[in-house]
């Protein structure tokens, strides 16, 4: 599933948020978006998901306009948003259940791969933060849409759990290979996960840099200690630092 965003503009009243936004997610590609707080990253996902309609520009999936259309992507928010009265298994099949075809066997297989098989009949309040995020991601996978939009899903986790979750996400993605658009504040996270990175400017946001990540797959945390990783991180930091300096 390919996503193409062309010359996208949106403003809230007199406040311009996105301006001439252009980006591409190719089939089976993992793309990350970095940008300063308040630059409109979450607004971009709401536009892609059809919750908002752009003032100008075009959002296309596989060449077809989806401006203002809902139900065509899978979305994972910053917080797991699990229903407390449903078990883990009931939560992960929810999207498929809405369409009338809950796939319990596939859900159980993914829960086992995520190390959650013994918790399928547990409730969200019995899970750790990392476990809840795994449940939310499996729910997104089972929705069957080929484009996944992830909005800082690991931002609330401690560093050790976050690295563990990043490795787990990559292992699941390598197996399923859907197109992913991943929003993060972490340069290291973007570099570790993505094939390409878009760096956004401050508001009104536009793409100020597009970076191809040169590291081969599969990846592991040893990559974080290499000189190549450090030099790319420094390059990306310079792009982001320009906007911080402009605000001083």
Short mmCIF file of N, CA, C and O in Angstrom, two decimals, residues 77-152:
data_model
loop_
_atom_site.label_atom_id
_atom_site.label_comp_id
_atom_site.label_asym_id
_atom_site.label_seq_id
_atom_site.Cartn_x
_atom_site.Cartn_y
_atom_site.Cartn_z
N UNK A 77 -2.59 4.87 18.52
CA UNK A 77 -2.31 6.16 19.18
C UNK A 77 -1.18 6.04 20.20
O UNK A 77 -0.63 4.96 20.44
N UNK A 78 -0.85 7.17 20.83
CA UNK A 78 0.20 7.20 21.85
C UNK A 78 -0.14 6.30 23.03
O UNK A 78 0.73 5.68 23.62
N UNK A 79 -1.42 6.25 23.38
CA UNK A 79 -1.87 5.44 24.50
C UNK A 79 -2.64 4.24 23.95
O UNK A 79 -3.35 4.36 22.94
N UNK A 80 -2.55 3.08 24.59
CA UNK A 80 -3.13 1.86 24.02
C UNK A 80 -4.63 1.92 23.76
O UNK A 80 -5.13 1.27 22.84
N UNK A 81 -5.38 2.67 24.57
CA UNK A 81 -6.83 2.81 24.38
C UNK A 81 -7.53 1.46 24.31
O UNK A 81 -8.33 1.19 23.40
N UNK A 82 -7.22 0.59 25.27
CA UNK A 82 -7.87 -0.72 25.35
C UNK A 82 -9.15 -0.59 26.16
O UNK A 82 -9.23 0.19 27.10
N UNK A 83 -10.16 -1.39 25.80
CA UNK A 83 -11.40 -1.38 26.56
C UNK A 83 -11.21 -2.20 27.83
O UNK A 83 -10.90 -3.40 27.75
N UNK A 84 -11.39 -1.61 29.02
CA UNK A 84 -11.08 -2.30 30.27
C UNK A 84 -11.99 -3.49 30.55
O UNK A 84 -11.62 -4.38 31.32
N UNK A 85 -13.18 -3.52 29.96
CA UNK A 85 -14.13 -4.61 30.22
C UNK A 85 -13.95 -5.78 29.25
O UNK A 85 -14.63 -6.80 29.38
N UNK A 86 -13.01 -5.64 28.30
CA UNK A 86 -12.75 -6.73 27.35
C UNK A 86 -11.41 -7.37 27.68
O UNK A 86 -10.45 -6.68 28.06
N UNK A 87 -11.32 -8.68 27.50
CA UNK A 87 -10.06 -9.37 27.71
C UNK A 87 -9.05 -8.98 26.64
O UNK A 87 -9.40 -8.32 25.65
N UNK A 88 -7.80 -9.39 26.82
CA UNK A 88 -6.76 -9.13 25.82
C UNK A 88 -7.19 -9.67 24.47
O UNK A 88 -7.11 -8.97 23.45
N UNK A 89 -7.64 -10.91 24.42
CA UNK A 89 -8.07 -11.50 23.15
C UNK A 89 -9.24 -10.73 22.55
O UNK A 89 -9.27 -10.47 21.34
N UNK A 90 -10.20 -10.35 23.36
CA UNK A 90 -11.35 -9.61 22.87
C UNK A 90 -10.94 -8.22 22.37
O UNK A 90 -11.54 -7.71 21.41
N UNK A 91 -9.93 -7.62 22.99
CA UNK A 91 -9.44 -6.32 22.52
C UNK A 91 -8.75 -6.43 21.17
O UNK A 91 -8.96 -5.60 20.29
N UNK A 92 -7.92 -7.46 20.97
CA UNK A 92 -7.14 -7.51 19.73
C UNK A 92 -8.00 -7.85 18.52
O UNK A 92 -7.66 -7.49 17.39
N UNK A 93 -9.14 -8.53 18.71
CA UNK A 93 -10.00 -8.88 17.57
C UNK A 93 -11.07 -7.82 17.33
O UNK A 93 -11.90 -7.98 16.43
N UNK A 94 -11.03 -6.72 18.08
CA UNK A 94 -12.12 -5.74 18.02
C UNK A 94 -12.35 -5.19 16.62
O UNK A 94 -13.48 -5.15 16.13
N UNK A 95 -11.27 -4.75 15.95
CA UNK A 95 -11.43 -4.15 14.62
C UNK A 95 -12.04 -5.14 13.64
O UNK A 95 -12.94 -4.80 12.85
N UNK A 96 -11.54 -6.40 13.69
CA UNK A 96 -12.09 -7.42 12.80
C UNK A 96 -13.52 -7.77 13.18
O UNK A 96 -14.36 -8.05 12.32
N UNK A 97 -13.82 -7.72 14.48
CA UNK A 97 -15.17 -8.03 14.96
C UNK A 97 -16.17 -7.01 14.44
O UNK A 97 -17.31 -7.36 14.08
N UNK A 98 -15.77 -5.75 14.38
CA UNK A 98 -16.66 -4.70 13.87
C UNK A 98 -17.07 -5.00 12.43
O UNK A 98 -18.19 -4.73 12.01
N UNK A 99 -16.13 -5.59 11.68
CA UNK A 99 -16.42 -5.95 10.30
C UNK A 99 -17.10 -7.32 10.18
O UNK A 99 -17.36 -7.80 9.08
N UNK A 100 -17.34 -7.98 11.33
CA UNK A 100 -18.07 -9.24 11.33
C UNK A 100 -17.23 -10.48 11.18
O UNK A 100 -17.75 -11.58 11.09
N UNK A 101 -15.87 -10.33 11.18
CA UNK A 101 -15.01 -11.48 10.95
C UNK A 101 -13.83 -11.51 11.92
O UNK A 101 -12.67 -11.35 11.51
N UNK A 102 -14.10 -11.70 13.21
CA UNK A 102 -12.98 -11.79 14.16
C UNK A 102 -12.16 -13.05 13.89
O UNK A 102 -12.71 -14.14 13.74
N UNK A 103 -10.84 -12.89 13.82
CA UNK A 103 -9.94 -14.00 13.50
C UNK A 103 -9.21 -14.42 14.76
O UNK A 103 -8.08 -14.00 15.02
N UNK A 104 -9.85 -15.27 15.53
CA UNK A 104 -9.31 -15.65 16.83
C UNK A 104 -8.02 -16.45 16.72
O UNK A 104 -7.10 -16.27 17.53
N UNK A 105 -7.92 -17.34 15.73
CA UNK A 105 -6.72 -18.15 15.61
C UNK A 105 -5.50 -17.31 15.27
O UNK A 105 -4.41 -17.49 15.80
N UNK A 106 -5.67 -16.35 14.34
CA UNK A 106 -4.57 -15.44 13.99
C UNK A 106 -4.22 -14.56 15.18
O UNK A 106 -3.04 -14.30 15.44
N UNK A 107 -5.24 -14.12 15.92
CA UNK A 107 -4.99 -13.29 17.09
C UNK A 107 -4.19 -14.07 18.13
O UNK A 107 -3.23 -13.55 18.72
N UNK A 108 -4.55 -15.33 18.36
CA UNK A 108 -3.83 -16.15 19.33
C UNK A 108 -2.38 -16.39 18.88
O UNK A 108 -1.46 -16.42 19.71
N UNK A 109 -2.18 -16.56 17.57
CA UNK A 109 -0.82 -16.77 17.05
C UNK A 109 0.05 -15.55 17.30
O UNK A 109 1.21 -15.67 17.74
N UNK A 110 -0.49 -14.36 17.05
CA UNK A 110 0.27 -13.14 17.26
C UNK A 110 0.50 -12.87 18.74
O UNK A 110 1.56 -12.38 19.14
N UNK A 111 -0.48 -13.18 19.57
CA UNK A 111 -0.30 -13.01 21.01
C UNK A 111 0.81 -13.94 21.52
O UNK A 111 1.61 -13.55 22.37
N UNK A 112 0.87 -15.14 20.98
CA UNK A 112 1.93 -16.06 21.38
C UNK A 112 3.29 -15.52 20.96
O UNK A 112 4.25 -15.56 21.74
N UNK A 113 3.38 -15.00 19.74
CA UNK A 113 4.65 -14.44 19.26
C UNK A 113 5.07 -13.23 20.10
O UNK A 113 6.25 -12.98 20.30
N UNK A 114 4.08 -12.51 20.63
CA UNK A 114 4.36 -11.34 21.46
C UNK A 114 4.62 -11.71 22.91
O UNK A 114 4.84 -10.82 23.74
N UNK A 115 4.59 -13.00 23.23
CA UNK A 115 4.81 -13.42 24.60
C UNK A 115 3.63 -13.17 25.51
O UNK A 115 3.78 -13.06 26.73
N UNK A 116 2.44 -13.11 24.92
CA UNK A 116 1.24 -12.78 25.70
C UNK A 116 0.21 -13.90 25.70
O UNK A 116 -0.95 -13.67 26.10
N UNK A 117 0.59 -15.09 25.26
CA UNK A 117 -0.38 -16.19 25.16
C UNK A 117 -1.07 -16.46 26.49
O UNK A 117 -2.28 -16.70 26.55
N UNK A 118 -0.31 -16.41 27.58
CA UNK A 118 -0.89 -16.73 28.89
C UNK A 118 -1.77 -15.61 29.43
O UNK A 118 -2.45 -15.79 30.46
N UNK A 119 -1.78 -14.46 28.72
CA UNK A 119 -2.59 -13.32 29.19
C UNK A 119 -3.81 -13.08 28.31
O UNK A 119 -4.49 -12.07 28.48
N UNK A 120 -4.13 -13.99 27.38
CA UNK A 120 -5.22 -13.72 26.44
C UNK A 120 -6.56 -13.54 27.13
O UNK A 120 -7.44 -12.84 26.61
N UNK A 121 -6.74 -14.14 28.31
CA UNK A 121 -8.00 -13.98 29.06
C UNK A 121 -7.89 -12.97 30.21
O UNK A 121 -8.80 -12.84 31.02
N UNK A 122 -6.76 -12.26 30.25
CA UNK A 122 -6.57 -11.22 31.26
C UNK A 122 -7.20 -9.91 30.79
O UNK A 122 -7.55 -9.74 29.61
N UNK A 123 -7.32 -8.96 31.72
CA UNK A 123 -7.88 -7.65 31.40
C UNK A 123 -6.77 -6.61 31.41
O UNK A 123 -5.72 -6.81 32.03
N UNK A 124 -6.98 -5.49 30.71
CA UNK A 124 -5.91 -4.47 30.58
C UNK A 124 -5.29 -4.03 31.89
O UNK A 124 -4.08 -3.76 31.95
N UNK A 125 -6.07 -3.95 32.98
CA UNK A 125 -5.51 -3.47 34.24
C UNK A 125 -4.54 -4.47 34.87
O UNK A 125 -3.87 -4.16 35.85
N UNK A 126 -4.43 -5.66 34.28
CA UNK A 126 -3.50 -6.67 34.77
C UNK A 126 -2.19 -6.67 33.98
O UNK A 126 -1.31 -7.49 34.25
N UNK A 127 -2.06 -5.76 33.01
CA UNK A 127 -0.90 -5.74 32.12
C UNK A 127 0.03 -4.58 32.43
O UNK A 127 -0.41 -3.53 32.91
N UNK A 128 1.31 -4.73 32.10
CA UNK A 128 2.28 -3.63 32.18
C UNK A 128 2.09 -2.71 30.98
O UNK A 128 1.36 -3.03 30.02
N UNK A 129 2.77 -1.55 31.02
CA UNK A 129 2.67 -0.60 29.90
C UNK A 129 3.13 -1.20 28.58
O UNK A 129 2.47 -1.03 27.54
N UNK A 130 4.25 -1.92 28.60
CA UNK A 130 4.75 -2.53 27.37
C UNK A 130 3.83 -3.59 26.83
O UNK A 130 3.64 -3.72 25.61
N UNK A 131 3.22 -4.36 27.73
CA UNK A 131 2.27 -5.40 27.31
C UNK A 131 1.04 -4.77 26.66
O UNK A 131 0.53 -5.26 25.65
N UNK A 132 0.56 -3.68 27.23
CA UNK A 132 -0.60 -2.99 26.65
C UNK A 132 -0.29 -2.49 25.23
O UNK A 132 -1.13 -2.57 24.33
N UNK A 133 0.94 -1.97 25.04
CA UNK A 133 1.32 -1.48 23.72
C UNK A 133 1.39 -2.63 22.71
O UNK A 133 1.02 -2.47 21.54
N UNK A 134 1.86 -3.80 23.14
CA UNK A 134 1.88 -4.96 22.25
C UNK A 134 0.47 -5.37 21.86
O UNK A 134 0.21 -5.69 20.69
N UNK A 135 -0.43 -5.34 22.81
CA UNK A 135 -1.83 -5.66 22.52
C UNK A 135 -2.41 -4.68 21.50
O UNK A 135 -3.07 -5.08 20.53
N UNK A 136 -2.13 -3.38 21.70
CA UNK A 136 -2.66 -2.36 20.79
C UNK A 136 -2.10 -2.54 19.38
O UNK A 136 -2.80 -2.35 18.39
N UNK A 137 -0.81 -2.91 19.30
CA UNK A 137 -0.21 -3.09 17.98
C UNK A 137 -0.79 -4.32 17.28
O UNK A 137 -1.06 -4.28 16.07
N UNK A 138 -0.98 -5.40 17.99
CA UNK A 138 -1.59 -6.59 17.39
C UNK A 138 -3.01 -6.27 16.91
O UNK A 138 -3.42 -6.70 15.82
N UNK A 139 -3.74 -5.49 17.68
CA UNK A 139 -5.07 -5.06 17.25
C UNK A 139 -4.98 -4.29 15.93
O UNK A 139 -5.79 -4.51 15.01
N UNK A 140 -3.98 -3.42 15.81
CA UNK A 140 -3.81 -2.66 14.56
C UNK A 140 -3.47 -3.59 13.40
O UNK A 140 -3.98 -3.43 12.29
N UNK A 141 -2.60 -4.57 13.63
CA UNK A 141 -2.25 -5.52 12.58
C UNK A 141 -3.46 -6.29 12.09
O UNK A 141 -3.63 -6.54 10.90
N UNK A 142 -4.32 -6.70 13.02
CA UNK A 142 -5.46 -7.54 12.67
C UNK A 142 -6.57 -6.77 11.96
O UNK A 142 -7.52 -7.38 11.47
N UNK A 143 -6.45 -5.45 11.90
CA UNK A 143 -7.48 -4.67 11.21
C UNK A 143 -7.45 -4.88 9.71
O UNK A 143 -8.38 -4.54 8.99
N UNK A 144 -6.33 -5.43 9.19
CA UNK A 144 -6.17 -5.83 7.79
C UNK A 144 -5.90 -4.68 6.83
O UNK A 144 -5.66 -4.90 5.65
N UNK A 145 -5.99 -3.41 7.27
CA UNK A 145 -5.55 -2.34 6.39
C UNK A 145 -4.04 -2.46 6.17
O UNK A 145 -3.31 -2.86 7.08
N UNK A 146 -3.59 -2.10 4.98
CA UNK A 146 -2.18 -2.31 4.63
C UNK A 146 -1.29 -1.13 4.99
O UNK A 146 -0.08 -1.20 4.81
N UNK A 147 -1.88 -0.03 5.49
CA UNK A 147 -1.09 1.12 5.96
C UNK A 147 -1.34 1.30 7.44
O UNK A 147 -2.48 1.49 7.87
N UNK A 148 -0.26 1.25 8.23
CA UNK A 148 -0.35 1.46 9.68
C UNK A 148 0.25 2.81 10.02
O UNK A 148 1.38 3.12 9.63
N UNK A 149 -0.50 3.64 10.74
CA UNK A 149 -0.02 4.93 11.22
C UNK A 149 0.14 4.84 12.73
O UNK A 149 -0.84 4.62 13.45
N UNK A 150 1.37 5.01 13.21
CA UNK A 150 1.68 4.85 14.63
C UNK A 150 2.12 6.19 15.19
O UNK A 150 3.10 6.78 14.73
N UNK A 151 1.41 6.67 16.21
CA UNK A 151 1.65 8.01 16.77
C UNK A 151 2.39 7.89 18.10
O UNK A 151 1.77 7.74 19.16
N UNK A 152 3.72 7.94 18.05
CA UNK A 152 4.56 7.88 19.25
C UNK A 152 4.14 6.76 20.22
O UNK A 152 3.91 7.01 21.40
#
